[in-house]
mmCIF file of C-alpha atoms in Angstrom:
data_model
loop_
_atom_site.group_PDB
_atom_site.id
_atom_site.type_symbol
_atom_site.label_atom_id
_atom_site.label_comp_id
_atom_site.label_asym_id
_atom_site.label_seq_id
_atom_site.Cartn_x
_atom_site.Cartn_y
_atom_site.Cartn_z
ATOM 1 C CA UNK B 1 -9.553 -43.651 12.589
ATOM 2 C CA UNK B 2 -7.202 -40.805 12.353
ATOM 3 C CA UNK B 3 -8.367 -36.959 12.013
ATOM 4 C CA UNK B 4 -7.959 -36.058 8.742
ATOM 5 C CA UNK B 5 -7.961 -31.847 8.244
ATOM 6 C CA UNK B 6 -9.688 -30.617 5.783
ATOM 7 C CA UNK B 7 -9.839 -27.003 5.531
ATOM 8 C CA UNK B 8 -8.559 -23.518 7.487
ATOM 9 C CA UNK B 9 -10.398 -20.698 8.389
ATOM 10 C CA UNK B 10 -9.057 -17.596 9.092
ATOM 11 C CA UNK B 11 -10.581 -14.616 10.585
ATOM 12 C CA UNK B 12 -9.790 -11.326 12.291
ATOM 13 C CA UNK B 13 -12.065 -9.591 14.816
ATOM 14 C CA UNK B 14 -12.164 -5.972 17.048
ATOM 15 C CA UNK B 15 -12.656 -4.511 20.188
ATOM 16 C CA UNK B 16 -12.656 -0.733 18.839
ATOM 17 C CA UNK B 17 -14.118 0.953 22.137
ATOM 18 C CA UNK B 18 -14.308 -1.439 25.147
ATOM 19 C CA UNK B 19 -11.517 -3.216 25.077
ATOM 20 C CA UNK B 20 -13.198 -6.429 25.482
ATOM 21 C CA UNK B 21 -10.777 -9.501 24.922
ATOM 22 C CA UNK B 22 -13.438 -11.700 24.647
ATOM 23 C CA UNK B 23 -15.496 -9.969 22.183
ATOM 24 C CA UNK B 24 -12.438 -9.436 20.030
ATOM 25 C CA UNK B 25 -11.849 -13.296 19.608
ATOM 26 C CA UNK B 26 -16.230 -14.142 19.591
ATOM 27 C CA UNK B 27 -15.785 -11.756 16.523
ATOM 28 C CA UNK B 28 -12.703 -13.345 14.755
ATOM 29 C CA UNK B 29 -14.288 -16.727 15.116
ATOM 30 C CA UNK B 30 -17.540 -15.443 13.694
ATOM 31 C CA UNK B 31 -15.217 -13.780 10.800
ATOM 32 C CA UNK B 32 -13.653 -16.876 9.899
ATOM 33 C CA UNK B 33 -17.537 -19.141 10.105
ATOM 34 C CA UNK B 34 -19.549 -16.689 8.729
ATOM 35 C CA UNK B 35 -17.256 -15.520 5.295
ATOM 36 C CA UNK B 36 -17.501 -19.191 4.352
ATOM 37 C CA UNK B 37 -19.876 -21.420 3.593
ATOM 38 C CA UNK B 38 -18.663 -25.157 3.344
ATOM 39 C CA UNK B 39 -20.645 -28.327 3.027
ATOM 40 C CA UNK B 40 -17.286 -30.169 3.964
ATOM 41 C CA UNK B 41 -19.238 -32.995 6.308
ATOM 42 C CA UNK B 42 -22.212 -33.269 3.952
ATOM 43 C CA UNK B 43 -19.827 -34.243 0.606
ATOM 44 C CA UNK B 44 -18.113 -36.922 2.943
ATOM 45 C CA UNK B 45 -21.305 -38.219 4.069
ATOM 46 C CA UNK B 46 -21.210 -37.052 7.511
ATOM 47 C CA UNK B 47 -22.781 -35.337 9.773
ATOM 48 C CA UNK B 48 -22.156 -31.271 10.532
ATOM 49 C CA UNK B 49 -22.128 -32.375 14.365
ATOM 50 C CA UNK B 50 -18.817 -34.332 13.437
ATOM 51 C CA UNK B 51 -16.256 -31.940 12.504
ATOM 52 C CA UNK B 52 -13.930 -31.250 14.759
ATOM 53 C CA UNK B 53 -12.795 -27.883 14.791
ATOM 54 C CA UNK B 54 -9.451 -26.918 16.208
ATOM 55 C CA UNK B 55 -9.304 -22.846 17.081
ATOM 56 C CA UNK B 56 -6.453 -21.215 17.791
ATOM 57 C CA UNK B 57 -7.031 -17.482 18.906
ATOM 58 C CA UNK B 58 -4.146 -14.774 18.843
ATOM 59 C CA UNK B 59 -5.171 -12.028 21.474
ATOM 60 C CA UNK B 60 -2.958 -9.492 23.151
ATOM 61 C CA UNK B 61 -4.013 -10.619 27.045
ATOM 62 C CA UNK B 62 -5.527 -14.338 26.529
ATOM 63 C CA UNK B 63 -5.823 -14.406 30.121
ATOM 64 C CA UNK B 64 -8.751 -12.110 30.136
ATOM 65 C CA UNK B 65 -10.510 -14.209 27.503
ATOM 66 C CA UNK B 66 -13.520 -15.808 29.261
ATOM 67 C CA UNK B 67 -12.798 -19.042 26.975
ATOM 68 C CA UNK B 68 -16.318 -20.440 28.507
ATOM 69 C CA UNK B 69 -18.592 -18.142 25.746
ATOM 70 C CA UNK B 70 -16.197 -19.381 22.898
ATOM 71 C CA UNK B 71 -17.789 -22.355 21.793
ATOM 72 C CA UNK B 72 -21.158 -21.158 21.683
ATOM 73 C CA UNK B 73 -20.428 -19.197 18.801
ATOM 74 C CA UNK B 74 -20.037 -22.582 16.269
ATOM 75 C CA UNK B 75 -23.723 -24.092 15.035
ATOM 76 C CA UNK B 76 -22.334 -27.397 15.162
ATOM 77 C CA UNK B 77 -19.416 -29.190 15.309
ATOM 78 C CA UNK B 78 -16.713 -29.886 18.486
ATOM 79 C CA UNK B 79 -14.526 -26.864 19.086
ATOM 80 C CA UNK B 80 -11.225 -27.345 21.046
ATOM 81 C CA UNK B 81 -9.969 -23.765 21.717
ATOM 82 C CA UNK B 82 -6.224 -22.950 21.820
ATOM 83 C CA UNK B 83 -5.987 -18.769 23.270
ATOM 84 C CA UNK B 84 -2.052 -17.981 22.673
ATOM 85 C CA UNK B 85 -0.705 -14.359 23.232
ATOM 86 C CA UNK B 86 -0.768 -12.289 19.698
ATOM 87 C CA UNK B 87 -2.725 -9.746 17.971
ATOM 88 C CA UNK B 88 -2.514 -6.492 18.387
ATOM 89 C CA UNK B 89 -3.737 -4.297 20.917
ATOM 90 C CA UNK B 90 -3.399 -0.141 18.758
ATOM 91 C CA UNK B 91 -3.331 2.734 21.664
ATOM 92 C CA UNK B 92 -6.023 5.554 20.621
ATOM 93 C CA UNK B 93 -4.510 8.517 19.966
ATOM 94 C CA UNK B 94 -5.881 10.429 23.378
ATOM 95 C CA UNK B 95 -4.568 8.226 25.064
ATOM 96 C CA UNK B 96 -7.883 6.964 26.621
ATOM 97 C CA UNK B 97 -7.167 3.009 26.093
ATOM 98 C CA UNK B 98 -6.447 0.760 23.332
ATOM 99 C CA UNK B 99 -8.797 -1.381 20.411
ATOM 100 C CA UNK B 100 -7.857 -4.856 20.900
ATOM 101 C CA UNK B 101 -7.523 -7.225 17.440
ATOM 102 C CA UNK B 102 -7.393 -10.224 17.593
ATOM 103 C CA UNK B 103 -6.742 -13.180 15.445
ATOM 104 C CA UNK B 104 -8.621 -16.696 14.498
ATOM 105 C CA UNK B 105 -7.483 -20.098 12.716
ATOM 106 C CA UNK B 106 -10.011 -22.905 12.358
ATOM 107 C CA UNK B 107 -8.525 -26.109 10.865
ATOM 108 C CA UNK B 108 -12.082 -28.443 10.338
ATOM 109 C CA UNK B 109 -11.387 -32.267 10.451
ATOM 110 C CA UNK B 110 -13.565 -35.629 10.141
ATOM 111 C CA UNK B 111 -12.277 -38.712 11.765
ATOM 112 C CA UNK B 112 -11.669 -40.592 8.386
ATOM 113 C CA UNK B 113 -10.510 -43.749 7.851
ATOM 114 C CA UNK B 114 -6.886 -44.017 5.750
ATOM 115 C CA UNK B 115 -6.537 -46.061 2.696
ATOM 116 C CA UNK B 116 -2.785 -46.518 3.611
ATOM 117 C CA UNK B 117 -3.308 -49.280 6.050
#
């Protein structure tokens, strides 16, 4: 059986103060779960715990992304995380540091079978 994607998510979250990578992309996942509510699984007859859930995260410094926290944010479902270099990272105006924003895609698929054979 072949994935078959079903729906994107998109979501954007912030560091404002800390400059905390990993909080930045924790809050763009939650952005893109929590502004949606789908039933996806449950009107193909599956279970939530089957979706597969692709993530790709857009953060200025992905190597200072503890990627370990990521997937606790999702309920259910199996999260693969992608962390690619993007975002934006805005200097404050004192010139004290930066707010971080970053960037969130969730493509959701089932492992459906194809009626093409």
């Amino acid at each position: 059986m072949a994935n078959t994607p079903l729906i994107h998510q998109f979501g954007t979250g912030t560091s404002i103060r800390s400059r905390d990578y990993t909080e930045a992309c924790v809050r763009a996942i939650r952005d893109a779960l929590w502004h949606n509510s789908l039933n996806v699984a449950e009107a193909f007859d599956f279970p939530r715990e089957a979706m597969e859930i692709d993530v790709q995260l857009g953060v200025p410094c992905p190597e200072e992304v503890d990627s370990r926290v990521l997937p606790e944010v999702f309920p259910y479902g199996k999260p693969r995380i992608t962390l690619t270099r993007g975002g934006l990272e805005v200097p404050k105006p004192d010139g004290s540091g930066a707010s971080v924003i970053a960037n969130a895609v969730l493509t959701v698929s089932l492992a459906m079978e194809s009626d093409n054979g």
